[in-house]
Short mmCIF file of C-alpha atoms and ligand atoms in Angstrom, two decimals:
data_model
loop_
_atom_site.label_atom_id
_atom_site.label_comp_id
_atom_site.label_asym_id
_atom_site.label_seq_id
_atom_site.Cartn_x
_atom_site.Cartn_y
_atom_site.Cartn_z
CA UNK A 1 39.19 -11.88 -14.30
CA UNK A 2 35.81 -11.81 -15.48
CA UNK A 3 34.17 -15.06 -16.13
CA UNK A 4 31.50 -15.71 -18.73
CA UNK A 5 29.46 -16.51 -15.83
CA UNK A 6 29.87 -13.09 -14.21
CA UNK A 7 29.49 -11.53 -17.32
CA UNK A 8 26.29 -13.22 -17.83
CA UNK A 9 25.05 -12.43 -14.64
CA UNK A 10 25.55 -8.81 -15.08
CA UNK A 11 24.33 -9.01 -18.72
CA UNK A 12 21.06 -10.05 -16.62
CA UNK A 13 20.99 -7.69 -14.43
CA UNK A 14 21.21 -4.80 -16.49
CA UNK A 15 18.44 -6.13 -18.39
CA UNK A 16 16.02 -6.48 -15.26
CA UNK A 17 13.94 -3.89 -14.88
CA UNK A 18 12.44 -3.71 -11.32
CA UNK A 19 8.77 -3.90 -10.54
CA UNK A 20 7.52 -0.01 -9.79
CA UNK A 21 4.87 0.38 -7.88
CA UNK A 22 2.92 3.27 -6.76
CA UNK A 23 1.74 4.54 -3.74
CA UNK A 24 -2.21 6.27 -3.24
CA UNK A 25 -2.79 7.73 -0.39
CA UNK A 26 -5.12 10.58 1.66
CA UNK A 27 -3.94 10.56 5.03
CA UNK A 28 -0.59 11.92 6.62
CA UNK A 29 1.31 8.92 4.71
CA UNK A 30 2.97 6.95 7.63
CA UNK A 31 2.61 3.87 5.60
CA UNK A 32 4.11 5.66 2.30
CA UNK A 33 6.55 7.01 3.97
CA UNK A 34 7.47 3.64 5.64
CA UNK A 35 7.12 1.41 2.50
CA UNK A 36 9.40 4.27 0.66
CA UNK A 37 12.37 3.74 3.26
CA UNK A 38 12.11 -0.42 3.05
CA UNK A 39 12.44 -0.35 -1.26
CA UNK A 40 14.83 2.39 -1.02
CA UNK A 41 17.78 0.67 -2.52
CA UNK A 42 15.94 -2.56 -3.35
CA UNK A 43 17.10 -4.43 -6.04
CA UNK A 44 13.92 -5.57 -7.11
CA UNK A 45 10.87 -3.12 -6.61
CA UNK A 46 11.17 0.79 -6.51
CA UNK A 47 8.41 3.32 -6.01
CA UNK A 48 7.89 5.02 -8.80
CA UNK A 49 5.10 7.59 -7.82
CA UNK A 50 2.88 9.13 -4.28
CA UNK A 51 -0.62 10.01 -5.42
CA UNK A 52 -2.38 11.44 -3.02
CA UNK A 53 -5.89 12.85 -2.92
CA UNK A 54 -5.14 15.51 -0.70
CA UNK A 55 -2.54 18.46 -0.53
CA UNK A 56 0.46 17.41 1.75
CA UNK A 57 3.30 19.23 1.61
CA UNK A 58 5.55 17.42 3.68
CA UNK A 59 5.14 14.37 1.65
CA UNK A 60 6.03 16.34 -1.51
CA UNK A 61 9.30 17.27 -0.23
CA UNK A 62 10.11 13.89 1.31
CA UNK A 63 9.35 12.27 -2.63
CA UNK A 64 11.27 15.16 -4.06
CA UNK A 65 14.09 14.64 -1.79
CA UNK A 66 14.17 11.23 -3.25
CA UNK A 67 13.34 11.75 -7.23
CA UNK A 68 9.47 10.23 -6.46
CA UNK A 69 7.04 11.99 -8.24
CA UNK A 70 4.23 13.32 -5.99
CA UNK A 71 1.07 14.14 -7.56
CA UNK A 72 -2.39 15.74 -5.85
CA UNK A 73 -5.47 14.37 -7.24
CA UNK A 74 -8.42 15.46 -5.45
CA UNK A 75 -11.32 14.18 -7.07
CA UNK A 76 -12.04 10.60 -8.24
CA UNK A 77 -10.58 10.44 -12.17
CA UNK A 78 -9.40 7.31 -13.62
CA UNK A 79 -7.64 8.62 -16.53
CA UNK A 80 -5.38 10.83 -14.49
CA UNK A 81 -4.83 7.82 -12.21
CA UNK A 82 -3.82 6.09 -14.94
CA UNK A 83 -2.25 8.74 -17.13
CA UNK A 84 0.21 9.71 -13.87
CA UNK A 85 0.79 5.47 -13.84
CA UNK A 86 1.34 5.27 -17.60
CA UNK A 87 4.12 8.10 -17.34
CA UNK A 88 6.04 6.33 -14.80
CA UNK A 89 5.42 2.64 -15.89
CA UNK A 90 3.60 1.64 -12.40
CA UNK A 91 3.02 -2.04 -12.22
CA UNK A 92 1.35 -2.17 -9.42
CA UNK A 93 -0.80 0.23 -7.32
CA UNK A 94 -0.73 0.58 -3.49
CA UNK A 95 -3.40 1.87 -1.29
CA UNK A 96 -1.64 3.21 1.80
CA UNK A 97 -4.78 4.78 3.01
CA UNK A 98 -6.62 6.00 0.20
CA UNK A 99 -9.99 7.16 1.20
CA UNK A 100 -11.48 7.47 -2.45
CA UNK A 101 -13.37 4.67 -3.94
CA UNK A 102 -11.00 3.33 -7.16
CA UNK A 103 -13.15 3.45 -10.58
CA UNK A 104 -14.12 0.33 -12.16
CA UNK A 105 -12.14 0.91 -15.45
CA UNK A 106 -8.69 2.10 -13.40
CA UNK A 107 -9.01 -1.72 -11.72
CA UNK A 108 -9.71 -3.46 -15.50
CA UNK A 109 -6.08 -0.94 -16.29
CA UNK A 110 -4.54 -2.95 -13.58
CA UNK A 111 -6.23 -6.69 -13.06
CA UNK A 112 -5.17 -8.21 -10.11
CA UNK A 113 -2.40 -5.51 -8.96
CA UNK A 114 -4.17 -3.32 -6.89
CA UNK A 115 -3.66 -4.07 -3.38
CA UNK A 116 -4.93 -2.55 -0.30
CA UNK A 117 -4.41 -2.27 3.29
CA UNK A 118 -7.53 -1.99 5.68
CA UNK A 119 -6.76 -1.29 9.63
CA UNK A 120 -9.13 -3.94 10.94
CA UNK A 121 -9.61 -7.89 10.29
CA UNK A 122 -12.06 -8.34 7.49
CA UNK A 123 -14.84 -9.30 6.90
CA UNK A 124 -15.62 -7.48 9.61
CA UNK A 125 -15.33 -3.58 10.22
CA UNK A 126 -15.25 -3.13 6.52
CA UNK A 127 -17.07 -1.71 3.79
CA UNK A 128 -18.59 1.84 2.94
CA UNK A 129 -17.63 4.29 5.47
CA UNK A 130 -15.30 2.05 7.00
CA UNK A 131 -12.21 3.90 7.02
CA UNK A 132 -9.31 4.98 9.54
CA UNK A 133 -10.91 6.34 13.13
CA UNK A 134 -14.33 4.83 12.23
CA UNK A 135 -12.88 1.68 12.41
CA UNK A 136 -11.24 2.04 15.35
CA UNK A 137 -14.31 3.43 17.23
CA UNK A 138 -16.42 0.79 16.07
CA UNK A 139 -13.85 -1.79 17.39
CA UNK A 140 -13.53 -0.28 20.58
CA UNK A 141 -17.39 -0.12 21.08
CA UNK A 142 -18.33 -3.65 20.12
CA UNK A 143 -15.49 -5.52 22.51
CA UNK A 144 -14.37 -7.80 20.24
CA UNK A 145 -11.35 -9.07 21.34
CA UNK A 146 -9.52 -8.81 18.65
CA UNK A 147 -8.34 -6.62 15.56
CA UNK A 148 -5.33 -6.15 13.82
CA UNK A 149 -4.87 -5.67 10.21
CA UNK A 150 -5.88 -7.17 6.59
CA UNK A 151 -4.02 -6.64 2.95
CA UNK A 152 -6.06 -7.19 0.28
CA UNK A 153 -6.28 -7.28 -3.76
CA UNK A 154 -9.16 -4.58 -4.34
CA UNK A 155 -11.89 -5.25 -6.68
CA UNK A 156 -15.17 -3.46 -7.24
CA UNK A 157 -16.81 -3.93 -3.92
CA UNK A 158 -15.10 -2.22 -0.95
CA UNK A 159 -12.91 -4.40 1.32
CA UNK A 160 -13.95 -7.58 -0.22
CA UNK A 161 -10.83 -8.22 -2.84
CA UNK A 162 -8.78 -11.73 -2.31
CA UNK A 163 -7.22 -11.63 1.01
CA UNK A 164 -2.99 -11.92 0.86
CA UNK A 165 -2.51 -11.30 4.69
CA UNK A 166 -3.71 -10.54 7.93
CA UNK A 167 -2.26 -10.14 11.15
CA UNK A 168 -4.35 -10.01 14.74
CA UNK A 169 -3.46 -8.31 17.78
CA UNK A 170 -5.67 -9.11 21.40
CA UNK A 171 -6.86 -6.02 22.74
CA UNK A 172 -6.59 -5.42 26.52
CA UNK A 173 -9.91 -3.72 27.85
CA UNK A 174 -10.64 -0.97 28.85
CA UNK A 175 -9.51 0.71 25.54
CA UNK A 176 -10.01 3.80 23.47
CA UNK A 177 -10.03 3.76 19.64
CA UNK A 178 -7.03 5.81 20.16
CA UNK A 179 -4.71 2.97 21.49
CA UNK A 180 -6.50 0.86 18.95
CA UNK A 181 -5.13 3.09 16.23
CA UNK A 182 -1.57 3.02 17.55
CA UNK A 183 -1.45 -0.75 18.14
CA UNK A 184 -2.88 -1.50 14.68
CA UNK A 185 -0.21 1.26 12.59
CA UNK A 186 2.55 -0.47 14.63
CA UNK A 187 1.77 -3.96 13.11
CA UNK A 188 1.22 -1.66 9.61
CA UNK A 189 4.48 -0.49 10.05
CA UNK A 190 6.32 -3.74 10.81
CA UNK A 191 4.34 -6.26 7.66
CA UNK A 192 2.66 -4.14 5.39
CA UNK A 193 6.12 -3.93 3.22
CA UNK A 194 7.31 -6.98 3.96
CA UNK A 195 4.06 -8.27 2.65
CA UNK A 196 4.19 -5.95 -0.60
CA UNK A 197 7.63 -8.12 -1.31
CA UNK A 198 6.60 -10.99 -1.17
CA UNK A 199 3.47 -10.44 -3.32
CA UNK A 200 5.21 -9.12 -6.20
CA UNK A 201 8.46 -11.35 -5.45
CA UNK A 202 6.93 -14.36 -5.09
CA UNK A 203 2.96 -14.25 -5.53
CA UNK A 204 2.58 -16.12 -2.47
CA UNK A 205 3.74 -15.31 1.27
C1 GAR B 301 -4.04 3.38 7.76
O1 GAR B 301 -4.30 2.98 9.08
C2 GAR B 301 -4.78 2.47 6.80
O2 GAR B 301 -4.91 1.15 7.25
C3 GAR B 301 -6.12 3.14 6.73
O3 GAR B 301 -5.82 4.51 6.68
C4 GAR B 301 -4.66 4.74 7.48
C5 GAR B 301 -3.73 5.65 6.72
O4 GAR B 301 -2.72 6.15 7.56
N1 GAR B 301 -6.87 2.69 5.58
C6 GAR B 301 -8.20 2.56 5.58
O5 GAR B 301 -8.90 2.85 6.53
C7 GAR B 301 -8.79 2.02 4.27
N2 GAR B 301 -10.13 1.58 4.45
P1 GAR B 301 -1.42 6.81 6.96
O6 GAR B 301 -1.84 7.88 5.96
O7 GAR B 301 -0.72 7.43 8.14
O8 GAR B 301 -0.60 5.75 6.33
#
């Protein structure tokens, strides 16, 4: 029998629309491709669009496979940023490894929902130039004992957005920036969705 409770509760439900984010990227995508298999059948938050700044084909087919649009965008142009978000009603943006500096007027399009993953602990190793392997490399040559990984809101100054998370990881010496790279996507891999939840969930972790 179905109660006006249940009824209600599905009258809500259909009436929810989830939170649809999107995904930039410029590297191979592990990240996308990882935070695309956790909302896959989330009742919540779907991904709604891959922008990446440089051709990848196998990242086309895995969004097609799954009804994601994939766009290229290879030089810096807010309005196609934004008219690609407008189309498919984006809430929030992602950086999963997107190398290109983000225009001032695409962040006023999207105040306080652009968030941003960088493979080191801020405030250090960031800023200009800081990206992917030079990270690592500079990690590995200063001996710190430490790095990990640091999620971000992303404002006009590179790396220096509110911080929402970070997570450490003590680094065993000697080491190359090449194990640094595989121990800090393997702590990507396990929070960086998790964290992208409870963000947009919650607005706290
Ligand atoms: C990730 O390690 C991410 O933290 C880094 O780029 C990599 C992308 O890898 N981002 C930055 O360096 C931003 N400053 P992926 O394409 O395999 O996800």
């Amino acid at each position: 029998m179905i109660t006006r409770e249940s009824q209600q509760m599905f009258n809500f439900a259909l009436t929810m629309k989830r939170i649809r984010i999107a995904l930039f990227i410029s590297g191979n995508g592990s990240n996308a491709r990882n935070i695309i298999n956790y909302f896959e059948n989330h009742a919540q938050i779907s991904v709604g669009l891959v922008l990446s700044s440089a051709e990848n084909n196998q990242m086309a087919e895995f969004c097609a496979e799954r009804a994601i649009l994939f766009a290229h965008q290879a030089g810096i142009d807010s309005e196609a940023y934004l008219k690609f978000c407008q189309e498919q009603e984006i809430d929030w943006v992602i950086l999963a490894g997107f190398l290109k500096k983000i225009p001032s007027s695409f962040i006023h399009a999207f105040p306080h929902r652009i968030m941003n993953i960088h493979p080191a602990l801020l405030p250090n190793f960031g800023g200009k130039g800081m990206y992917g392997k030079h990270v690592h490399e500079a990690v590995a040559k200063s001996s710190v004992r430490f790095s990990g990984i640091t999620i971000h809101l992303v404002n006009e100054e590179f790396d220096k957005g509110k911080m929402l998370a970070q997570f450490a990881l003590t680094l065993q010496y000697p080491t190359t920036a090449e194990e640094i790279e595989r121990q800090v996507r393997d702590l990507e891999i396990t929070h960086f969705p998790s964290v992208i939840e409870s963000v947009l969930l919650d607005g706290i972790l």
